[in-house]
Amino acid sequence: MRIEVNGQVFTAQPRPGQCLRTLLRELGLFGVKKGCDAGDCGACTVHIDGRPVHSCLFPAFRAAGHQVTTIEGLSSGAQLHPLQRDFLAAQGFQCGFCTAGMIMTVAALDPGQQQDLPRSLKGNLCRCSGYRAIDDAIHGIAHAEDATDPGESCGRNLPAPAGPDIVTGAARYTLDVAMEGLLHLKLLRSPHAHARIVAIDTSAARAVPGVRAVFTHEDAPKRLYSSGRHENPDDDPSDTLLFDDVVRFTGQRVAAVVADSVAAAEEGCRRLVVDYDVMPSVFDPEEAMAPGSPLLHGDKSAGRHIARPERNIAAEVHGDVGDVEAAFEQADAIHEHTYVSHRVQHAHLETHASIAWVDEAGRLVVRTSSQVPFLTKRALCSLFDLPEEKVRVMCGRVGGGFGAKQEMLTEDVVALAALRTGRPVQLEFTRQEEFEATVTRHPVTVDVKAGARSDGTLTALRLRVVANTGAYGNHACIVFHACNESIGVYRCANKKVDGYAVYTNTVPAGAFRGYGLSQGVFAVESAIDELAHEIGMDPVAFRERNIIRPGDDMVSFHTPSADEARIGSYGLDQCLTLVDEALNRGNGAQPPAEEGWSVGKGVALSMIDTIPPRGHRAEARIRLLTDGGYQLAVGMAEFGNGTTTVHQQLAAAVLGTTVDRIRIEQADTDHVGHDTGAFGSTGTTVTGLAVTRAAEALRDRIAAVGGQRAAQAAGKELQAVGTSDGAPCSVAFNVHGFRVAVCAGTGEIRILQSVHGADAGRVINPMQCRGQIEGGVAQALGAALYESFVVDGAGHVTTATFRNYHIPSFGDVPRTEVYFAETSDVLGPLGAKSMSESPFNPVAPALANAVRDATGIRFGTLPLARDRVHAATAADLGTRANPR
């Protein structure tokens, strides 16, 4: 057929059942993205005769005779479409994976539709931004400054260097490349929660036309490893095989089929015949720890860094200071309750994906969507017994991560296939696979007991934390984090913690924004609020009386570490004041006038170490170019965290130049120095410090040769290296507050005002930092109100699409007032601290505290869904009407 795309006529023959999205990408139009393949996310939006459609649902053959416009054709030559300019000016994106589809949808709206954006944009999802910057872009509100303007680079709203490519569809994400001879890999996954594989018959699969290879546990290395990646490999249990003869959760990979097309690989998977010996399963962590429970990794020794395999305990932490029991006896008020945080999925729009091939020099090359390219390279070298010089790992732009891409979930299997076939091999997860077979936030149950005297002094804090780590312990060490800063932020001489991360036959849990801390903070901040109510003290004043202060010892418990956490700057008191004053001003919406609504306000706070424990390293290299610019090389990947912009600003500030003269190369293990990775809030604090040190060293060398012009005249390309190991680290603080209205008749929670106070040290890029906070708040609101990852009684995931797993859309997210404390950190680069994970942490308890203030009911289980709230408020009304 003939198809006109962006004014150019193509001749194409769609395959039976092919959608327009895949056809357009085959034509090289990579601005058309895949986020769901179900019409739920809008990342694939294009215009058909000027009308926006989700191209994943539009049959390719129906495009014949119509004009198709993609993001690449929206501009006219070098002249950007006005909406593209507006998205640049407002910086209406973070990772940018949704941006092309978002712009295409908005570009087709009429004036009436633009007046009702919640309805008009309900089919376009963004997981990163919180939608405020998108709203500003649509309304022509600019934030970005000119990157070529002279002056101090830090503290300004300078734009992301990738912005023009993002709004035009030119940014290249993992699979936005065309490769000759590319094969496709699909995975057969287990239908059972726990079973031994007796046999696999591959003959019918191999007979499918186009199938090139089939791999099972008999073809894979027998070396145990962890899919979770940390600088210190011993931080995670070595409990995983590339393919195992025992499956421990429904959805675990069983075999791989490699074929000329995705369809052939999928058909090959359907024709594999597997004989399973089904074994007993356990899904509840308390049951899993009980004697006689089915053991998931009972065949593995403690030498595999599993705490107690005979009790299904992957990791544990215990500690106490003072005399907790005596302190409870001295308390005038005690609160004791169980708090439950549920599973949440990361839902980044770009699914996990990798391409692997063997280059002309015989080296394994992997292009992947990863937050940790260097750690992935290390793991591949170990797994396949390859020397470091024989492996290269690189990233394009990464379409969101939030911790899920700190895993090695695709790279190992495509590497196996590429090494065995000698052909390039691609694996792209479907949205269903993201839900059923990657990782989630840890479900955590916290038994908390807290005591205080009537004057508002905390006397004792005790936590028992049980985290469900799922079938594998790839990030079981989150249990240490849950027990650490959540109580470390309070001055209290008597503390006790017992924490367990427990194996169950469910989808594995992994790193998720906040890394276990949000679950601990939900419990502790709810308990703090209850104590304040019990003694009749204002909750903000109660916190102000007990929060840690500069000079105090942080009495808490965490993994053994050489990294000492310090208060490098202190703005927690400012954050509390800023949020409290904003709530008292009462900005925002008014409560509904109808009867049945009650109004309340609540706050919560959190503290976070600005690097993960037990090591995080970064090396930055910078050189002076002959044209007077600078080449900066860093190992950290960019996935909407904004580190690229910050690194430019830090280097420019030290060198006394403008950011447009700092050219960045990143996330390629061949061309840049080692970087542990983009996780644990380290982009600014660790890699940024390495960048600052490298720039300082280069500045000194330039001065030593008589200045930049003298170096250029001599034809010298001066260069320098800076490193950082993240020690010692500082702590960052966050406070969130809500005013809410709650309807007892329906269970609806309506947010009237949302306020966030952040201590980020010296804020390098206020626009970008605010965006990180807004995105974190939006994600946390989704988790607090309605996101719920459901696993049934047989271990099957029942919320495996965006349609039945509700992430926030445009109309769901209120505008958040963001206030920054005025501090400068003595440990961070040019006074900066991190602000990527931490905004998430205080949101759920602040909301629960506001609901408690409105209704008098303490909700200890998340999410605060309408049915749960309605059931509790209805029961409460019945109790008041009929006292028992």
PDB file of N, CA, C and O in Angstrom, residues 161-186:
ATOM      1  N   PRO A 161      19.631  19.997  28.231  1.00  0.00           N
ATOM      2  CA  PRO A 161      20.235  20.043  26.892  1.00  0.00           C
ATOM      3  C   PRO A 161      19.532  19.159  25.876  1.00  0.00           C
ATOM      4  O   PRO A 161      19.595  19.416  24.681  1.00  0.00           O
ATOM      5  N   ALA A 162      18.837  18.113  26.340  1.00  0.00           N
ATOM      6  CA  ALA A 162      18.143  17.219  25.407  1.00  0.00           C
ATOM      7  C   ALA A 162      16.778  17.743  25.001  1.00  0.00           C
ATOM      8  O   ALA A 162      16.087  17.119  24.193  1.00  0.00           O
ATOM      9  N   GLY A 163      16.358  18.893  25.538  1.00  0.00           N
ATOM     10  CA  GLY A 163      15.012  19.406  25.300  1.00  0.00           C
ATOM     11  C   GLY A 163      14.594  19.484  23.841  1.00  0.00           C
ATOM     12  O   GLY A 163      13.527  18.975  23.467  1.00  0.00           O
ATOM     13  N   PRO A 164      15.393  20.112  22.980  1.00  0.00           N
ATOM     14  CA  PRO A 164      14.977  20.196  21.570  1.00  0.00           C
ATOM     15  C   PRO A 164      14.759  18.833  20.926  1.00  0.00           C
ATOM     16  O   PRO A 164      13.823  18.672  20.121  1.00  0.00           O
ATOM     17  N   ASP A 165      15.589  17.855  21.257  1.00  0.00           N
ATOM     18  CA  ASP A 165      15.403  16.517  20.687  1.00  0.00           C
ATOM     19  C   ASP A 165      14.147  15.842  21.244  1.00  0.00           C
ATOM     20  O   ASP A 165      13.464  15.089  20.545  1.00  0.00           O
ATOM     21  N   ILE A 166      13.842  16.102  22.508  1.00  0.00           N
ATOM     22  CA  ILE A 166      12.666  15.479  23.111  1.00  0.00           C
ATOM     23  C   ILE A 166      11.394  15.995  22.457  1.00  0.00           C
ATOM     24  O   ILE A 166      10.493  15.221  22.093  1.00  0.00           O
ATOM     25  N   VAL A 167      11.262  17.296  22.259  1.00  0.00           N
ATOM     26  CA  VAL A 167      10.007  17.846  21.738  1.00  0.00           C
ATOM     27  C   VAL A 167       9.847  17.612  20.244  1.00  0.00           C
ATOM     28  O   VAL A 167       8.742  17.770  19.708  1.00  0.00           O
ATOM     29  N   THR A 168      10.913  17.229  19.551  1.00  0.00           N
ATOM     30  CA  THR A 168      10.814  16.949  18.109  1.00  0.00           C
ATOM     31  C   THR A 168      10.844  15.463  17.786  1.00  0.00           C
ATOM     32  O   THR A 168      10.733  15.091  16.613  1.00  0.00           O
ATOM     33  N   GLY A 169      11.006  14.631  18.803  1.00  0.00           N
ATOM     34  CA  GLY A 169      11.051  13.192  18.565  1.00  0.00           C
ATOM     35  C   GLY A 169      12.403  12.679  18.143  1.00  0.00           C
ATOM     36  O   GLY A 169      12.543  11.513  17.768  1.00  0.00           O
ATOM     37  N   ALA A 170      13.429  13.518  18.214  1.00  0.00           N
ATOM     38  CA  ALA A 170      14.766  13.102  17.779  1.00  0.00           C
ATOM     39  C   ALA A 170      15.560  12.414  18.882  1.00  0.00           C
ATOM     40  O   ALA A 170      16.588  11.792  18.596  1.00  0.00           O
ATOM     41  N   ALA A 171      15.134  12.539  20.141  1.00  0.00           N
ATOM     42  CA  ALA A 171      15.850  11.872  21.238  1.00  0.00           C
ATOM     43  C   ALA A 171      15.785  10.366  21.033  1.00  0.00           C
ATOM     44  O   ALA A 171      14.726   9.817  20.708  1.00  0.00           O
ATOM     45  N   ARG A 172      16.906   9.702  21.238  1.00  0.00           N
ATOM     46  CA  ARG A 172      16.981   8.273  20.978  1.00  0.00           C
ATOM     47  C   ARG A 172      16.996   7.482  22.284  1.00  0.00           C
ATOM     48  O   ARG A 172      17.948   7.522  23.049  1.00  0.00           O
ATOM     49  N   TYR A 173      15.902   6.761  22.500  1.00  0.00           N
ATOM     50  CA  TYR A 173      15.790   5.874  23.649  1.00  0.00           C
ATOM     51  C   TYR A 173      16.347   4.498  23.266  1.00  0.00           C
ATOM     52  O   TYR A 173      16.884   4.315  22.177  1.00  0.00           O
ATOM     53  N   THR A 174      16.213   3.538  24.138  1.00  0.00           N
ATOM     54  CA  THR A 174      16.932   2.273  23.995  1.00  0.00           C
ATOM     55  C   THR A 174      16.731   1.605  22.642  1.00  0.00           C
ATOM     56  O   THR A 174      17.696   1.195  21.986  1.00  0.00           O
ATOM     57  N   LEU A 175      15.500   1.467  22.224  1.00  0.00           N
ATOM     58  CA  LEU A 175      15.208   0.720  20.990  1.00  0.00           C
ATOM     59  C   LEU A 175      15.051   1.608  19.769  1.00  0.00           C
ATOM     60  O   LEU A 175      14.640   1.136  18.711  1.00  0.00           O
ATOM     61  N   ASP A 176      15.425   2.874  19.892  1.00  0.00           N
ATOM     62  CA  ASP A 176      15.289   3.799  18.763  1.00  0.00           C
ATOM     63  C   ASP A 176      16.504   3.740  17.849  1.00  0.00           C
ATOM     64  O   ASP A 176      17.150   4.746  17.556  1.00  0.00           O
ATOM     65  N   VAL A 177      16.817   2.538  17.397  1.00  0.00           N
ATOM     66  CA  VAL A 177      17.926   2.311  16.469  1.00  0.00           C
ATOM     67  C   VAL A 177      17.489   1.254  15.461  1.00  0.00           C
ATOM     68  O   VAL A 177      16.658   0.401  15.767  1.00  0.00           O
ATOM     69  N   ALA A 178      18.049   1.329  14.292  1.00  0.00           N
ATOM     70  CA  ALA A 178      17.782   0.322  13.260  1.00  0.00           C
ATOM     71  C   ALA A 178      19.028  -0.541  13.121  1.00  0.00           C
ATOM     72  O   ALA A 178      20.123  -0.016  12.914  1.00  0.00           O
ATOM     73  N   MET A 179      18.874  -1.859  13.261  1.00  0.00           N
ATOM     74  CA  MET A 179      20.015  -2.764  13.211  1.00  0.00           C
ATOM     75  C   MET A 179      19.802  -3.823  12.145  1.00  0.00           C
ATOM     76  O   MET A 179      18.729  -4.434  12.038  1.00  0.00           O
ATOM     77  N   GLU A 180      20.836  -4.053  11.367  1.00  0.00           N
ATOM     78  CA  GLU A 180      20.800  -5.078  10.321  1.00  0.00           C
ATOM     79  C   GLU A 180      20.799  -6.467  10.960  1.00  0.00           C
ATOM     80  O   GLU A 180      21.558  -6.746  11.875  1.00  0.00           O
ATOM     81  N   GLY A 181      19.904  -7.325  10.486  1.00  0.00           N
ATOM     82  CA  GLY A 181      19.904  -8.715  10.933  1.00  0.00           C
ATOM     83  C   GLY A 181      19.410  -8.924  12.344  1.00  0.00           C
ATOM     84  O   GLY A 181      19.754  -9.923  12.992  1.00  0.00           O
ATOM     85  N   LEU A 182      18.571  -8.020  12.845  1.00  0.00           N
ATOM     86  CA  LEU A 182      18.126  -8.083  14.235  1.00  0.00           C
ATOM     87  C   LEU A 182      17.172  -9.258  14.458  1.00  0.00           C
ATOM     88  O   LEU A 182      16.217  -9.465  13.714  1.00  0.00           O
ATOM     89  N   LEU A 183      17.463 -10.023  15.506  1.00  0.00           N
ATOM     90  CA  LEU A 183      16.576 -11.089  15.953  1.00  0.00           C
ATOM     91  C   LEU A 183      15.793 -10.613  17.179  1.00  0.00           C
ATOM     92  O   LEU A 183      16.206  -9.694  17.883  1.00  0.00           O
ATOM     93  N   HIS A 184      14.667 -11.275  17.433  1.00  0.00           N
ATOM     94  CA  HIS A 184      13.805 -10.906  18.551  1.00  0.00           C
ATOM     95  C   HIS A 184      13.672 -12.072  19.519  1.00  0.00           C
ATOM     96  O   HIS A 184      13.543 -13.231  19.106  1.00  0.00           O
ATOM     97  N   LEU A 185      13.690 -11.737  20.797  1.00  0.00           N
ATOM     98  CA  LEU A 185      13.633 -12.752  21.843  1.00  0.00           C
ATOM     99  C   LEU A 185      12.357 -12.574  22.652  1.00  0.00           C
ATOM    100  O   LEU A 185      11.984 -11.463  23.016  1.00  0.00           O
ATOM    101  N   LYS A 186      11.697 -13.676  22.929  1.00  0.00           N
ATOM    102  CA  LYS A 186      10.546 -13.678  23.827  1.00  0.00           C
ATOM    103  C   LYS A 186      10.741 -14.778  24.868  1.00  0.00           C
ATOM    104  O   LYS A 186      11.412 -15.791  24.616  1.00  0.00           O
TER     105      LYS A 186
END
